[in-house]
């Protein structure tokens, strides 16, 4: 137990270095725009606009608010200081090693650590490594019966973004499809998150040379946005 506590403490410290942001909640869909963050296909870290996953399998902001239950007011993220990725990487890797040993390789508490490592590797343009971390996080969530569809949808969306950045557009397409399927079973969270996912999916299809499929996806946006209002 003591060693696991050390792992958790290191994970929290690593995430502090990565996500030095404040979440301000606003109404409507304005929080999905987040102009201060790079877009999904930029060479920056596209998934930091994501809500981090809690150890219990819920989707939450760094403030501890249950993201799935309050998504009627999505977050507007304001960065107050730059992430410190070089400090975070060794701390998070050490946390991952400890938690794997103490809790097992498929424990849900590994998911936020893997997501933070994904963000770091995307920032450093290590796209293959980032994708591997994200795929593992998603696989763990699928194995965990306590992880709901809302959380799984967020993880699949992030995996899709990683695959797209790595140029694996067919893989990205598959993950976006699964994201949409999960969001259909995610209540109000799904209704509000779906427009953002469809927009990103359509953009990825365009970049991947599939304009007709992109158009079909983007044509769904007006009706989906209307349901979210």
PDB file of N, CA and C in Angstrom, residues 23-37 49 67 70-78 188 191-193 195-196 225 228-229:
ATOM      1  N   UNK A  23      -9.589  25.333 -14.931  1.00  0.00           N
ATOM      2  CA  UNK A  23     -10.815  25.073 -15.673  1.00  0.00           C
ATOM      3  C   UNK A  23     -11.900  26.045 -15.227  1.00  0.00           C
ATOM      4  N   UNK A  24     -12.368  26.859 -16.161  1.00  0.00           N
ATOM      5  CA  UNK A  24     -13.473  27.759 -15.883  1.00  0.00           C
ATOM      6  C   UNK A  24     -14.686  27.244 -16.637  1.00  0.00           C
ATOM      7  N   UNK A  25     -15.812  27.008 -15.955  1.00  0.00           N
ATOM      8  CA  UNK A  25     -16.976  26.415 -16.593  1.00  0.00           C
ATOM      9  C   UNK A  25     -17.912  27.488 -17.138  1.00  0.00           C
ATOM     10  N   UNK A  26     -18.275  27.332 -18.398  1.00  0.00           N
ATOM     11  CA  UNK A  26     -19.166  28.266 -19.070  1.00  0.00           C
ATOM     12  C   UNK A  26     -20.282  27.462 -19.718  1.00  0.00           C
ATOM     13  N   UNK A  27     -21.375  28.134 -20.041  1.00  0.00           N
ATOM     14  CA  UNK A  27     -22.510  27.429 -20.620  1.00  0.00           C
ATOM     15  C   UNK A  27     -22.362  27.193 -22.112  1.00  0.00           C
ATOM     16  N   UNK A  28     -23.326  26.462 -22.656  1.00  0.00           N
ATOM     17  CA  UNK A  28     -23.359  26.206 -24.097  1.00  0.00           C
ATOM     18  C   UNK A  28     -22.204  25.358 -24.565  1.00  0.00           C
ATOM     19  N   UNK A  29     -21.835  25.527 -25.828  1.00  0.00           N
ATOM     20  CA  UNK A  29     -20.746  24.761 -26.420  1.00  0.00           C
ATOM     21  C   UNK A  29     -19.478  25.578 -26.552  1.00  0.00           C
ATOM     22  N   UNK A  30     -19.452  26.790 -25.988  1.00  0.00           N
ATOM     23  CA  UNK A  30     -18.304  27.664 -26.185  1.00  0.00           C
ATOM     24  C   UNK A  30     -17.021  27.050 -25.665  1.00  0.00           C
ATOM     25  N   UNK A  31     -17.122  26.226 -24.650  1.00  0.00           N
ATOM     26  CA  UNK A  31     -15.931  25.621 -24.073  1.00  0.00           C
ATOM     27  C   UNK A  31     -15.234  24.658 -24.995  1.00  0.00           C
ATOM     28  N   UNK A  32     -15.929  24.193 -26.023  1.00  0.00           N
ATOM     29  CA  UNK A  32     -15.310  23.246 -26.940  1.00  0.00           C
ATOM     30  C   UNK A  32     -14.374  23.931 -27.928  1.00  0.00           C
ATOM     31  N   UNK A  33     -14.467  25.252 -28.030  1.00  0.00           N
ATOM     32  CA  UNK A  33     -13.640  25.956 -29.005  1.00  0.00           C
ATOM     33  C   UNK A  33     -12.184  26.043 -28.553  1.00  0.00           C
ATOM     34  N   UNK A  34     -11.987  26.471 -27.338  1.00  0.00           N
ATOM     35  CA  UNK A  34     -10.679  26.578 -26.722  1.00  0.00           C
ATOM     36  C   UNK A  34      -9.597  27.126 -27.647  1.00  0.00           C
ATOM     37  N   UNK A  35      -9.670  28.386 -28.018  1.00  0.00           N
ATOM     38  CA  UNK A  35      -8.713  28.948 -28.964  1.00  0.00           C
ATOM     39  C   UNK A  35      -7.275  28.960 -28.481  1.00  0.00           C
ATOM     40  N   UNK A  36      -7.057  28.788 -27.156  1.00  0.00           N
ATOM     41  CA  UNK A  36      -5.689  28.832 -26.642  1.00  0.00           C
ATOM     42  C   UNK A  36      -4.939  27.532 -26.861  1.00  0.00           C
ATOM     43  N   UNK A  37      -5.610  26.504 -27.377  1.00  0.00           N
ATOM     44  CA  UNK A  37      -4.985  25.208 -27.572  1.00  0.00           C
ATOM     45  C   UNK A  37      -4.788  24.912 -29.056  1.00  0.00           C
ATOM     46  N   UNK A  49      -6.735  19.391 -24.400  1.00  0.00           N
ATOM     47  CA  UNK A  49      -8.020  19.993 -24.140  1.00  0.00           C
ATOM     48  C   UNK A  49      -8.998  18.948 -23.584  1.00  0.00           C
ATOM     49  N   UNK A  67     -16.912  15.400 -14.652  1.00  0.00           N
ATOM     50  CA  UNK A  67     -17.090  16.011 -15.961  1.00  0.00           C
ATOM     51  C   UNK A  67     -18.334  15.491 -16.667  1.00  0.00           C
ATOM     52  N   UNK A  70     -21.562  17.216 -15.361  1.00  0.00           N
ATOM     53  CA  UNK A  70     -21.718  18.665 -15.501  1.00  0.00           C
ATOM     54  C   UNK A  70     -21.354  19.144 -16.897  1.00  0.00           C
ATOM     55  N   UNK A  71     -21.373  18.246 -17.877  1.00  0.00           N
ATOM     56  CA  UNK A  71     -20.912  18.636 -19.198  1.00  0.00           C
ATOM     57  C   UNK A  71     -21.880  19.574 -19.899  1.00  0.00           C
ATOM     58  N   UNK A  72     -23.029  19.852 -19.266  1.00  0.00           N
ATOM     59  CA  UNK A  72     -23.906  20.879 -19.811  1.00  0.00           C
ATOM     60  C   UNK A  72     -23.206  22.226 -19.786  1.00  0.00           C
ATOM     61  N   UNK A  73     -22.106  22.329 -19.044  1.00  0.00           N
ATOM     62  CA  UNK A  73     -21.283  23.535 -19.029  1.00  0.00           C
ATOM     63  C   UNK A  73     -19.841  23.122 -19.292  1.00  0.00           C
ATOM     64  N   UNK A  74     -19.454  22.951 -20.576  1.00  0.00           N
ATOM     65  CA  UNK A  74     -18.108  22.482 -20.906  1.00  0.00           C
ATOM     66  C   UNK A  74     -17.033  23.458 -20.446  1.00  0.00           C
ATOM     67  N   UNK A  75     -15.785  22.990 -20.339  1.00  0.00           N
ATOM     68  CA  UNK A  75     -14.738  23.842 -19.780  1.00  0.00           C
ATOM     69  C   UNK A  75     -14.124  24.800 -20.791  1.00  0.00           C
ATOM     70  N   UNK A  76     -13.834  25.989 -20.344  1.00  0.00           N
ATOM     71  CA  UNK A  76     -12.999  26.910 -21.104  1.00  0.00           C
ATOM     72  C   UNK A  76     -11.644  26.888 -20.408  1.00  0.00           C
ATOM     73  N   UNK A  77     -10.608  26.451 -21.103  1.00  0.00           N
ATOM     74  CA  UNK A  77      -9.316  26.260 -20.457  1.00  0.00           C
ATOM     75  C   UNK A  77      -8.450  27.493 -20.627  1.00  0.00           C
ATOM     76  N   UNK A  78      -7.886  27.966 -19.534  1.00  0.00           N
ATOM     77  CA  UNK A  78      -6.988  29.113 -19.557  1.00  0.00           C
ATOM     78  C   UNK A  78      -5.639  28.662 -18.997  1.00  0.00           C
ATOM     79  N   UNK A 188     -26.444  13.102 -21.780  1.00  0.00           N
ATOM     80  CA  UNK A 188     -26.206  14.514 -22.100  1.00  0.00           C
ATOM     81  C   UNK A 188     -24.751  14.766 -22.473  1.00  0.00           C
ATOM     82  N   UNK A 191     -24.429  14.009 -26.119  1.00  0.00           N
ATOM     83  CA  UNK A 191     -25.081  15.028 -26.951  1.00  0.00           C
ATOM     84  C   UNK A 191     -24.176  16.245 -27.118  1.00  0.00           C
ATOM     85  N   UNK A 192     -23.512  16.659 -26.046  1.00  0.00           N
ATOM     86  CA  UNK A 192     -22.696  17.865 -26.081  1.00  0.00           C
ATOM     87  C   UNK A 192     -21.301  17.637 -26.666  1.00  0.00           C
ATOM     88  N   UNK A 193     -20.776  16.446 -26.503  1.00  0.00           N
ATOM     89  CA  UNK A 193     -19.422  16.151 -26.978  1.00  0.00           C
ATOM     90  C   UNK A 193     -19.404  15.761 -28.452  1.00  0.00           C
ATOM     91  N   UNK A 195     -20.747  16.987 -31.323  1.00  0.00           N
ATOM     92  CA  UNK A 195     -20.410  17.947 -32.387  1.00  0.00           C
ATOM     93  C   UNK A 195     -18.907  18.138 -32.558  1.00  0.00           C
ATOM     94  N   UNK A 196     -18.187  18.235 -31.455  1.00  0.00           N
ATOM     95  CA  UNK A 196     -16.739  18.392 -31.521  1.00  0.00           C
ATOM     96  C   UNK A 196     -16.082  17.177 -32.180  1.00  0.00           C
ATOM     97  N   UNK A 225     -25.732  19.651 -33.549  1.00  0.00           N
ATOM     98  CA  UNK A 225     -25.598  20.877 -32.778  1.00  0.00           C
ATOM     99  C   UNK A 225     -26.939  21.370 -32.267  1.00  0.00           C
ATOM    100  N   UNK A 228     -27.850  19.754 -29.180  1.00  0.00           N
ATOM    101  CA  UNK A 228     -27.009  20.159 -28.056  1.00  0.00           C
ATOM    102  C   UNK A 228     -27.410  21.512 -27.483  1.00  0.00           C
ATOM    103  N   UNK A 229     -28.189  22.254 -28.185  1.00  0.00           N
ATOM    104  CA  UNK A 229     -28.567  23.599 -27.726  1.00  0.00           C
ATOM    105  C   UNK A 229     -29.646  23.546 -26.651  1.00  0.00           C
TER     106      UNK A 229
END
